[in-house]
Amino acid sequence: MKLLHYRTNNTYQPCRRGALAGLLVLFFPVLLPSTLYFPLSHASPAMFSEWNVPKPRHLPLLKSALQRQSLKEEQSDLWIPLADQGWRPHVKSDNFPTLPAKSEGYIQVFLDGGLNQQRMGICDAVAVAKILNATLVIPHLEVNPVWKDSSSFTDIFDVDYFVNALKDDIRVVKELPDDYSWSTREYYATAVRATRIKTAPIHASANWYLENVLPILQSYGIAAVAPFSHRLAFDNLPTDIQRLRCKVNFKALVFVPHIRSLGDALVNRLRYPSRSGALAADHQQESAVVIDKQEARKFVVLHLRFDKDMAAHSACDFGGGKAEKLALAKYRQVIWQGRVLNSQFTDVELRSQGRCPLTPEEIGLLLAALGFDNSTRLYLASHKVYGGEARISTLRKLFPLMEDKKSLASSEERAHIKGKASLLAAVDYYVSMHSDIFISASPGNMHNALVGHRTYENLKTIRPNMALLGQLFLNKSISWSDFQQAVVEGHENRQGQIRLKKPKQSIYTYPAPDCLCQV
C-alpha cells in the first residue's frame, strides 16, 4: 500500500503538474491583461495566430493572382500621374494684417494619440492661438499609451522652421518664461487648477474659446487646454482661420532633418535599386550622387494598418481559428471592457458593410487585380502587423520586391528612430509623400492625413472600396476575371480625385475648398 501511495505521488503527480503547466503556458496571454505580457505581445504581435498559422482565405483567387501576367498597357495606365484637376493651393495675400501689439497671454495644449492625431491637434492649436490672439507654447505631446513613445515636438518636427513659417500669423515660444514655469503637465495632474480648461467640447466653436478661455487668459496670463484633441470645429470658422490651419498642416510642419535625410535615402533606394549597392551611412554623400533620371523606378507605398488594436476593435474573423478569436476577445475585454459596437454583428454582416480591415492577403489581391505585378516595387509602411511574418508572407509572394525600413536601411541608420513609434511613422509618412502611388489597407488617422496631404499636392492615391471588396471576398466561387473586372471598375474614381469637404468632415482629409481654390 505504501508502495502504491509512493508511486501515485511521484509518478502520476508530475504528469498532472506537466499538464497543468502546459495549459498555463497555453492560456497565460489570454488570462492576463495585455499590459502584463507587453514584451511578448509586441515582439511577436500575434502569438495565437503564429501557433495556428492562418491559411490563405481566398486560395483560388490567390492561385490566379500568382499566375497573372499584367499587360504593358495596364501597367502604363497605373503609373500615369493624376491629371490637372483645376485646383491650386490658396496663395496668401501680401497684404496680411499685422499681429496686434500685445498678446493676451500664453496658450498651452496637451496632445495625446499617435503622430497624425497629434499633427491635427497642432494645427488646431495654432488656429486657437490666432482666435484668442494668444502666444502659443510649442505643444506638449503626451506619452503614447499603446507604444510607450515619449517623443516630443522637437524630436519629430523642425521647431525653428515651424516658428519662422508662422511668424506673421501668431507668436510662438519654445518654452514659457520663468514667471510661468510652474505651468507644467505635472502641475495640472496633481489638483484642480484655475488655469486649466478640461471642459472644451468636441469640435468647439471659435465663440466657445472667446467666451470660456479668453477670460482666463486675461485674468492669469496663461491657459492650458487638456484634453485638446478634436477640440476645434471644422465648420463655421472665419476663412483666415481655416487657411491658417491649412498652412500649418501642409507648409509649417516639416520633419526634423534626420527624418528627412533617412526618408530621402529610402526613396532613393526604391527608385534606383541597382545603384544603391551597400547601404550608405552618409545620406548627404548618397544624395549627392548624380543619377540618370531615365533609370528611375516607380514605386507604390502600402500603409498596412493591421495591428492588434485594429483587429480586436473590428470584431471580424481573420482566419486564425479559435485561439485567435479567444485572444482578440480577451484583448477587447481588457482594453474596452467589451464595448465594441461591431461585436453585435456577424462576420458576414461586417464584411458586406465594409467594416473589416483588409488583411495582407486581401490587400495583395486588390493590388494584383488593379494590375500591379511581381515586378512592382512596393514599400510597406506599418509598425506592427498582427500575425507577423506569417500573415505578411502571402503578400510577399505576390510582391517579392516588397521593402520596408528594415530591408532598406542599416541598423546604424535606424538607430535614431528605433523603438520610437512616432519617428517610425514620420519616416513612413515622408516616404509616402514621395511615392508615385499611395494606398492604405484600412481607414485611420494615417490614411486620413495622407489622403488629405496628397490631395493637396494632386498626387495619385488609391482608396480601397471597402464595401465592394467585402462583398467580393465573401463570394467564394468568384472567378479571377470577374473579381478583377469588379475591382477595376469599382476603383476608377477612387484614385485621388478631388472630393469637396462636407459639413463636419475634417479639413485635413478634405482640403477642398478651404485649402484649395479653383483656377
Coordinates of C-alpha atoms in Angstrom, one line a residue:
M1 CA 0.0 0.0 0.0
K2 CA 2.8 2.3 0.8
L3 CA 4.5 1.5 -2.5
L4 CA 1.3 2.2 -4.3
H5 CA 0.9 5.5 -2.5
Y6 CA 4.5 6.4 -3.3
R7 CA 4.0 5.7 -7.0
T8 CA 0.8 7.8 -7.1
N9 CA 2.5 10.8 -5.6
N10 CA 5.7 10.6 -7.5
T11 CA 4.8 9.2 -10.9
Y12 CA 1.2 10.3 -11.6
Q13 CA 1.5 13.8 -9.9
P14 CA 4.3 15.0 -12.2
C15 CA 2.2 14.2 -15.2
R16 CA -0.7 16.3 -13.7
R17 CA 1.7 19.1 -13.0
G18 CA 3.1 18.9 -16.5
A19 CA -0.4 19.0 -18.0
L20 CA -1.3 22.0 -15.8
A21 CA 1.9 23.8 -16.7
G22 CA 1.2 23.2 -20.4
L23 CA -2.3 24.6 -20.0
L24 CA -0.9 27.6 -18.1
V25 CA 1.6 28.4 -20.8
L26 CA -1.1 28.0 -23.4
F27 CA -3.6 30.3 -21.8
F28 CA -1.3 32.7 -20.0
P29 CA -1.7 35.6 -22.5
V30 CA -5.5 35.1 -22.5
L31 CA -5.9 35.1 -18.8
L32 CA -3.9 38.2 -18.1
P33 CA -4.2 41.7 -19.4
S34 CA -2.1 42.5 -22.4
T35 CA -0.1 45.1 -20.5
L36 CA 1.3 42.3 -18.3
Y37 CA 2.8 40.4 -21.3
F38 CA 3.6 43.5 -23.4
P39 CA 7.1 42.4 -24.4
L40 CA 5.8 39.1 -25.7
S41 CA 2.7 40.5 -27.5
H42 CA 4.7 43.2 -29.3
A43 CA 7.8 41.2 -30.1
S44 CA 5.5 38.6 -31.6
P45 CA 2.3 40.5 -32.4
A46 CA 0.0 37.5 -32.8
M47 CA 1.2 34.7 -30.6
F48 CA -2.0 32.7 -31.2
S49 CA -2.2 33.2 -34.9
E50 CA 1.5 32.2 -35.1
W51 CA 0.8 29.0 -33.3
N52 CA -2.0 28.4 -35.7
V53 CA -0.7 30.0 -38.9
P54 CA -3.7 31.2 -40.8
K55 CA -4.1 29.6 -44.2
P56 CA -5.0 31.8 -47.3
R57 CA -8.7 32.5 -47.1
H58 CA -9.1 33.1 -50.8
L59 CA -7.0 30.4 -52.2
P60 CA -8.5 30.2 -55.8
L61 CA -8.0 33.9 -56.2
L62 CA -4.5 33.8 -54.8
K63 CA -3.5 31.0 -57.2
S64 CA -4.8 33.0 -60.1
A65 CA -3.1 36.2 -58.9
L66 CA 0.2 34.3 -58.6
Q67 CA -0.1 33.2 -62.2
R68 CA -1.2 36.6 -63.5
Q69 CA 0.5 38.4 -66.3
S70 CA -0.1 42.1 -66.4
L71 CA -0.4 43.7 -69.8
K72 CA 2.0 46.6 -70.6
E73 CA -1.0 48.8 -71.2
E74 CA -2.4 48.1 -67.8
Q75 CA 1.0 48.9 -66.2
S76 CA 1.4 52.2 -68.1
D77 CA -2.1 53.3 -67.1
L78 CA -1.5 52.5 -63.5
W79 CA 1.5 54.8 -63.2
I80 CA 0.1 57.8 -65.1
P81 CA 0.1 60.8 -62.7
L82 CA -3.2 62.5 -61.9
A83 CA -4.3 65.0 -64.5
D84 CA -4.6 68.6 -63.5
Q85 CA -7.9 68.9 -61.8
G86 CA -8.0 72.7 -61.8
W87 CA -7.3 73.3 -58.1
R88 CA -4.4 75.2 -56.6
P89 CA -3.3 75.8 -53.0
H90 CA -4.5 79.1 -51.7
V91 CA -1.8 81.7 -52.0
K92 CA -1.6 84.0 -49.0
S93 CA -2.0 87.7 -49.9
D94 CA 0.9 90.1 -49.3
N95 CA -1.5 92.4 -47.6
F96 CA -1.8 90.3 -44.5
P97 CA -2.8 92.0 -41.2
T98 CA 0.0 92.7 -38.7
L99 CA 0.0 91.0 -35.4
P100 CA -1.6 93.0 -32.6
A101 CA 1.0 94.9 -30.5
K102 CA 0.2 92.8 -27.4
S103 CA -0.7 89.2 -26.8
E104 CA -3.5 88.2 -24.5
G105 CA -1.3 85.6 -22.8
Y106 CA 0.1 82.1 -23.3
I107 CA -1.9 79.2 -24.5
Q108 CA -0.8 75.6 -23.8
V109 CA -2.2 72.4 -25.2
F110 CA -1.5 68.8 -24.3
L111 CA -2.0 66.3 -27.2
D112 CA -2.5 62.6 -27.0
G113 CA -2.8 59.9 -29.7
G114 CA -0.4 58.9 -32.4
L115 CA 1.7 61.1 -34.8
N116 CA -1.2 62.0 -37.1
Q117 CA -3.7 62.8 -34.4
Q118 CA -1.1 65.0 -32.7
R119 CA -0.4 66.6 -36.1
M120 CA -4.0 67.7 -36.4
G121 CA -4.0 68.9 -32.8
I122 CA -1.0 71.1 -33.5
C123 CA -2.8 72.7 -36.4
D124 CA -5.9 73.3 -34.3
A125 CA -3.7 74.8 -31.5
V126 CA -2.3 77.4 -33.9
A127 CA -5.8 78.3 -35.0
V128 CA -7.0 78.7 -31.4
A129 CA -4.0 80.9 -30.6
K130 CA -5.0 83.0 -33.6
I131 CA -8.6 83.2 -32.5
L132 CA -7.6 84.3 -29.0
N133 CA -4.6 86.5 -30.0
A134 CA -2.5 84.3 -27.7
T135 CA 1.1 83.3 -27.7
L136 CA 1.3 79.5 -28.4
V137 CA 3.7 77.4 -26.4
I138 CA 5.1 74.6 -28.5
P139 CA 2.5 71.8 -27.9
H140 CA 3.2 69.1 -25.3
L141 CA 2.9 65.6 -26.8
E142 CA 1.7 63.0 -24.3
V143 CA 3.4 59.6 -23.9
N144 CA 1.6 57.3 -26.3
P145 CA -0.2 54.7 -24.1
V146 CA 0.0 51.9 -26.7
W147 CA 3.5 52.2 -28.0
K148 CA 5.0 54.0 -24.9
D149 CA 6.6 56.6 -27.1
S150 CA 7.8 59.8 -25.3
S151 CA 8.9 61.7 -28.4
S152 CA 8.5 65.4 -28.1
F153 CA 7.5 68.0 -30.7
T154 CA 11.2 68.9 -31.2
D155 CA 12.1 65.2 -31.7
I156 CA 9.6 65.0 -34.6
F157 CA 9.2 68.4 -36.2
D158 CA 11.7 71.1 -37.2
V159 CA 10.7 73.7 -34.5
D160 CA 12.7 76.6 -35.9
Y161 CA 11.1 76.1 -39.3
F162 CA 7.7 75.9 -37.6
V163 CA 8.2 79.2 -35.7
N164 CA 9.6 81.1 -38.7
A165 CA 6.8 79.8 -41.0
L166 CA 4.2 81.2 -38.7
K167 CA 5.9 84.4 -37.5
D168 CA 3.4 86.6 -39.5
D169 CA 0.4 84.7 -38.2
I170 CA 0.9 84.1 -34.4
R171 CA 3.5 84.3 -31.8
V172 CA 5.2 81.0 -30.9
V173 CA 7.6 80.3 -28.0
K174 CA 9.5 77.2 -27.4
E175 CA 9.1 77.4 -23.6
L176 CA 7.4 79.5 -21.1
P177 CA 9.2 82.4 -19.4
D178 CA 10.3 82.0 -15.8
D179 CA 7.2 83.7 -14.4
Y180 CA 5.1 80.9 -15.8
S181 CA 7.5 78.0 -15.5
W182 CA 5.2 76.4 -12.9
S183 CA 2.6 75.6 -15.6
T184 CA 3.6 72.0 -16.4
R185 CA 1.8 68.8 -17.1
E186 CA 2.7 67.6 -13.6
Y187 CA 1.2 70.7 -12.0
Y188 CA -2.2 70.1 -13.7
A189 CA -2.1 66.4 -12.8
T190 CA -2.0 66.9 -9.1
A191 CA -5.1 69.1 -8.4
V192 CA -7.8 71.2 -10.0
R193 CA -6.2 74.4 -11.3
A194 CA -7.9 77.6 -12.3
T195 CA -5.8 77.9 -15.4
R196 CA -6.6 74.5 -16.8
I197 CA -9.6 74.1 -19.1
K198 CA -10.9 70.5 -19.0
T199 CA -14.4 71.1 -20.4
A200 CA -13.6 72.0 -24.1
P201 CA -16.3 70.2 -26.1
I202 CA -15.5 68.1 -29.1
H203 CA -15.4 70.4 -32.1
A204 CA -15.9 73.6 -30.1
S205 CA -16.7 76.8 -32.0
A206 CA -14.5 79.9 -32.1
N207 CA -17.0 81.7 -29.9
W208 CA -16.7 79.0 -27.2
Y209 CA -13.0 79.8 -26.9
L210 CA -13.6 83.5 -26.8
E211 CA -16.2 83.1 -24.1
N212 CA -14.5 80.4 -22.0
V213 CA -10.8 80.6 -22.5
L214 CA -10.1 84.3 -23.2
P215 CA -11.3 85.5 -19.7
I216 CA -8.8 83.0 -18.1
L217 CA -6.0 84.3 -20.4
Q218 CA -6.8 87.9 -19.4
S219 CA -7.0 87.0 -15.7
Y220 CA -4.0 84.8 -15.3
G221 CA -1.9 85.4 -18.4
I222 CA -1.9 81.7 -19.3
A223 CA -4.4 79.0 -20.0
A224 CA -3.9 75.3 -20.6
V225 CA -6.3 73.2 -22.6
A226 CA -6.3 69.5 -21.8
P227 CA -7.6 67.3 -23.3
F228 CA -7.4 69.1 -26.6
S229 CA -7.6 66.5 -29.4
H230 CA -10.5 67.3 -31.8
R231 CA -11.4 70.4 -29.7
L232 CA -12.0 72.8 -32.6
A233 CA -14.8 72.7 -35.1
F234 CA -14.3 72.1 -38.8
D235 CA -17.1 74.3 -39.9
N236 CA -18.3 77.9 -39.4
L237 CA -14.9 79.4 -38.8
P238 CA -13.5 82.5 -40.5
T239 CA -11.8 82.0 -43.8
D240 CA -8.4 83.2 -42.5
I241 CA -8.6 80.7 -39.6
Q242 CA -9.3 77.8 -42.0
R243 CA -6.5 78.8 -44.3
L244 CA -4.1 79.1 -41.4
R245 CA -4.9 75.5 -40.4
C246 CA -4.1 74.5 -44.0
K247 CA -0.8 76.5 -43.9
V248 CA 0.3 74.7 -40.7
N249 CA -0.6 71.2 -41.9
F250 CA 0.8 71.5 -45.4
K251 CA 3.6 74.0 -45.1
A252 CA 4.8 74.7 -41.5
L253 CA 5.0 71.2 -40.1
V254 CA 8.3 69.8 -41.5
F255 CA 10.1 66.8 -40.1
V256 CA 13.4 67.2 -38.4
P257 CA 16.5 66.9 -40.7
H258 CA 17.5 63.3 -39.8
I259 CA 14.0 62.1 -40.6
R260 CA 14.0 63.8 -43.9
S261 CA 17.5 62.6 -44.6
L262 CA 16.7 59.0 -43.9
G263 CA 13.4 59.3 -45.9
D264 CA 15.4 60.6 -48.9
A265 CA 17.8 57.7 -48.6
L266 CA 14.9 55.2 -48.6
V267 CA 13.2 56.9 -51.6
N268 CA 16.5 56.9 -53.5
R269 CA 17.0 53.2 -52.9
L270 CA 13.5 52.4 -54.1
R271 CA 13.9 54.4 -57.2
Y272 CA 17.4 53.3 -58.0
P273 CA 17.9 49.8 -56.6
S274 CA 20.7 48.9 -59.0
R275 CA 22.7 51.9 -57.9
S276 CA 22.1 51.6 -54.2
G277 CA 24.7 48.8 -53.6
A278 CA 25.8 48.6 -50.0
L279 CA 23.8 50.7 -47.5
A280 CA 25.3 54.1 -47.2
A281 CA 25.9 55.5 -43.8
D282 CA 26.3 59.1 -45.1
H283 CA 23.0 60.3 -46.5
Q284 CA 24.4 63.5 -47.8
Q285 CA 27.1 61.8 -49.8
E286 CA 24.5 59.4 -51.2
S287 CA 22.1 62.1 -52.2
A288 CA 24.9 63.9 -54.0
V289 CA 25.4 61.1 -56.5
V290 CA 24.2 62.1 -59.9
I291 CA 21.7 59.6 -61.2
D292 CA 20.2 59.3 -64.6
K293 CA 16.5 60.1 -64.2
Q294 CA 15.6 57.8 -67.0
E295 CA 16.6 54.9 -64.9
A296 CA 14.3 55.9 -62.0
R297 CA 11.8 53.2 -61.0
K298 CA 8.3 53.9 -59.9
F299 CA 7.1 52.6 -56.5
V300 CA 3.9 52.3 -54.5
V301 CA 3.6 52.7 -50.8
L302 CA 1.2 50.4 -49.0
H303 CA 0.1 51.5 -45.5
L304 CA -0.8 48.2 -43.9
R305 CA -2.7 49.1 -40.8
F306 CA -3.4 45.6 -39.4
D307 CA -2.3 45.7 -35.8
K308 CA -3.9 44.0 -32.8
D309 CA -5.9 47.1 -31.8
M310 CA -7.4 47.3 -35.3
A311 CA -8.1 43.5 -35.5
A312 CA -9.7 43.4 -32.0
H313 CA -11.8 46.6 -32.4
S314 CA -13.2 45.5 -35.8
A315 CA -14.6 42.2 -34.2
C316 CA -14.1 40.5 -37.6
D317 CA -12.8 36.9 -38.1
F318 CA -9.4 36.8 -39.7
G319 CA -8.9 33.1 -40.1
G320 CA -6.7 32.4 -37.1
G321 CA -9.1 29.8 -35.6
K322 CA -10.4 29.5 -32.1
A323 CA -7.2 30.5 -30.5
E324 CA -7.1 33.8 -32.3
K325 CA -10.8 34.5 -31.5
L326 CA -10.1 33.9 -27.8
A327 CA -7.1 36.2 -27.9
L328 CA -8.9 39.0 -29.6
A329 CA -12.0 38.6 -27.4
K330 CA -9.9 38.8 -24.2
Y331 CA -7.9 41.8 -25.5
R332 CA -11.2 43.5 -26.4
Q333 CA -12.5 42.9 -22.9
V334 CA -9.3 44.2 -21.2
I335 CA -8.9 47.3 -23.4
W336 CA -12.5 48.4 -24.0
Q337 CA -14.4 46.3 -21.4
G338 CA -16.1 44.6 -24.4
R339 CA -17.7 47.9 -25.6
V340 CA -17.2 47.3 -29.3
L341 CA -20.2 48.2 -31.5
N342 CA -19.2 45.8 -34.3
S343 CA -19.3 42.8 -31.9
Q344 CA -23.1 42.9 -32.3
F345 CA -22.8 41.8 -35.9
T346 CA -21.7 38.6 -37.6
D347 CA -18.6 38.4 -39.6
V348 CA -20.6 38.2 -42.9
E349 CA -22.6 41.3 -41.9
L350 CA -19.4 43.3 -41.1
R351 CA -17.7 42.3 -44.3
S352 CA -20.6 43.0 -46.5
Q353 CA -20.8 46.5 -45.0
G354 CA -17.1 47.1 -45.5
R355 CA -16.3 47.2 -41.8
C356 CA -13.4 44.7 -41.7
P357 CA -9.9 45.9 -42.2
L358 CA -8.2 44.2 -45.2
T359 CA -5.7 41.5 -44.3
P360 CA -2.3 41.5 -46.0
E361 CA -3.6 38.7 -48.3
E362 CA -6.7 40.8 -49.3
I363 CA -4.8 44.0 -50.0
G364 CA -2.4 41.9 -52.1
L365 CA -5.3 40.6 -54.2
L366 CA -6.6 44.1 -54.6
L367 CA -3.3 45.4 -55.9
A368 CA -2.9 42.4 -58.2
A369 CA -6.4 42.9 -59.6
L370 CA -5.6 46.6 -60.2
G371 CA -2.7 45.5 -62.4
F372 CA 0.3 45.6 -60.2
D373 CA 2.5 42.6 -60.8
N374 CA 5.6 40.8 -59.3
S375 CA 7.9 43.5 -60.8
T376 CA 6.2 46.2 -58.8
R377 CA 8.4 47.9 -56.1
L378 CA 6.2 48.0 -53.0
Y379 CA 7.2 49.9 -49.8
L380 CA 5.4 48.6 -46.7
A381 CA 4.6 51.4 -44.3
S382 CA 3.5 49.8 -41.0
H383 CA 4.5 49.4 -37.4
K384 CA 3.4 46.0 -36.1
V385 CA 1.4 43.6 -38.1
Y386 CA -0.9 41.3 -36.2
G387 CA 0.3 37.8 -37.1
G388 CA 3.8 39.0 -38.0
E389 CA 5.6 37.4 -41.0
A390 CA 3.1 34.5 -41.0
R391 CA 0.4 36.9 -42.2
I392 CA 2.6 39.0 -44.4
S393 CA 4.1 36.0 -46.3
T394 CA 1.2 35.8 -48.8
L395 CA 1.6 39.5 -49.7
R396 CA 5.3 38.9 -50.1
K397 CA 4.7 36.0 -52.5
L398 CA 2.6 38.3 -54.7
F399 CA 5.1 41.2 -54.5
P400 CA 8.6 39.8 -54.0
L401 CA 10.1 43.3 -54.4
M402 CA 8.4 44.5 -51.2
E403 CA 10.6 46.6 -49.0
D404 CA 10.4 48.4 -45.6
K405 CA 12.6 50.4 -43.3
K406 CA 14.5 47.4 -42.1
S407 CA 15.3 46.0 -45.5
L408 CA 16.3 49.3 -47.0
A409 CA 18.3 50.9 -44.1
S410 CA 21.0 49.5 -41.9
S411 CA 20.6 49.2 -38.1
E412 CA 23.0 52.2 -37.7
E413 CA 20.8 54.3 -40.0
R414 CA 17.7 53.4 -38.0
A415 CA 19.4 53.9 -34.6
H416 CA 17.8 57.4 -34.1
I417 CA 14.2 56.0 -34.7
K418 CA 14.4 52.5 -33.2
G419 CA 11.6 51.8 -30.7
K420 CA 10.0 55.3 -31.3
A421 CA 6.7 54.8 -32.9
S422 CA 6.2 58.5 -33.8
L423 CA 9.6 58.7 -35.6
L424 CA 9.0 55.4 -37.4
A425 CA 5.6 56.7 -38.5
A426 CA 7.3 60.0 -39.6
V427 CA 9.7 58.2 -41.9
D428 CA 6.8 56.2 -43.4
Y429 CA 4.8 59.5 -43.8
Y430 CA 7.8 61.1 -45.6
V431 CA 8.3 58.2 -48.0
S432 CA 4.6 58.0 -48.6
M433 CA 4.5 61.6 -49.7
H434 CA 7.3 60.9 -52.2
S435 CA 5.8 57.8 -53.8
D436 CA 4.1 57.6 -57.2
I437 CA 1.0 55.9 -55.6
F438 CA -0.2 55.5 -52.1
I439 CA -2.8 53.1 -50.8
S440 CA -3.9 52.3 -47.3
A441 CA -5.4 49.0 -46.3
S442 CA -7.8 50.5 -43.8
P443 CA -9.1 53.9 -42.8
G444 CA -7.4 55.6 -39.8
N445 CA -5.5 58.7 -38.9
M446 CA -2.5 57.9 -41.1
H447 CA -4.8 57.2 -44.0
N448 CA -6.8 60.4 -43.5
A449 CA -3.7 62.6 -43.1
L450 CA -2.0 61.2 -46.2
V451 CA -5.2 61.3 -48.3
G452 CA -5.6 64.9 -47.5
H453 CA -1.9 65.9 -48.0
R454 CA -1.6 64.0 -51.3
T455 CA -4.9 65.6 -52.4
Y456 CA -3.4 69.0 -51.6
E457 CA -0.4 68.1 -53.8
N458 CA -2.5 66.4 -56.5
L459 CA -0.8 63.0 -56.1
K460 CA -2.3 59.7 -57.0
T461 CA -3.9 57.9 -54.0
I462 CA -6.0 54.8 -54.3
R463 CA -8.8 54.5 -51.7
P464 CA -10.0 50.9 -51.3
N465 CA -13.7 50.4 -51.8
M466 CA -14.2 48.5 -48.6
A467 CA -17.9 47.6 -49.1
L468 CA -17.3 46.3 -52.6
L469 CA -14.2 44.3 -51.5
G470 CA -16.0 42.8 -48.5
Q471 CA -18.8 41.5 -50.8
L472 CA -16.3 40.2 -53.4
F473 CA -14.3 38.3 -50.8
L474 CA -17.5 36.7 -49.4
N475 CA -18.1 35.2 -52.8
K476 CA -16.0 32.1 -52.6
S477 CA -16.9 31.0 -56.1
I478 CA -16.0 34.2 -57.9
S479 CA -13.5 33.8 -60.8
W480 CA -10.3 35.8 -61.1
S481 CA -11.6 37.6 -64.3
D482 CA -14.9 38.6 -62.6
F483 CA -13.0 39.7 -59.5
Q484 CA -10.5 41.7 -61.4
Q485 CA -13.2 43.4 -63.6
A486 CA -15.2 44.3 -60.5
V487 CA -12.1 45.7 -58.7
V488 CA -11.0 47.8 -61.6
E489 CA -14.5 49.3 -62.2
G490 CA -15.0 49.9 -58.5
H491 CA -11.8 51.9 -58.2
E492 CA -11.9 54.1 -61.3
N493 CA -12.9 57.2 -59.4
R494 CA -11.0 56.4 -56.2
Q495 CA -7.5 57.4 -57.2
G496 CA -7.1 60.9 -55.9
Q497 CA -9.9 62.8 -57.5
I498 CA -10.9 66.0 -55.6
R499 CA -13.8 65.4 -53.1
L500 CA -15.3 68.6 -51.7
K501 CA -15.5 68.7 -47.9
K502 CA -18.9 68.1 -46.5
P503 CA -20.2 69.5 -43.1
K504 CA -18.4 68.0 -40.1
Q505 CA -15.8 66.4 -42.2
S506 CA -12.1 67.0 -41.5
I507 CA -10.4 69.9 -43.3
Y508 CA -7.2 67.8 -43.1
T509 CA -8.7 64.9 -45.0
Y510 CA -10.8 67.0 -47.4
P511 CA -8.7 70.2 -48.2
A512 CA -11.0 71.5 -50.9
P513 CA -12.4 74.1 -50.9
D514 CA -10.8 75.6 -47.7
C515 CA -7.2 74.9 -48.6
L516 CA -7.6 74.8 -52.4
C517 CA -9.2 77.1 -54.9
Q518 CA -10.3 76.5 -58.4
V519 CA -8.5 78.2 -61.3

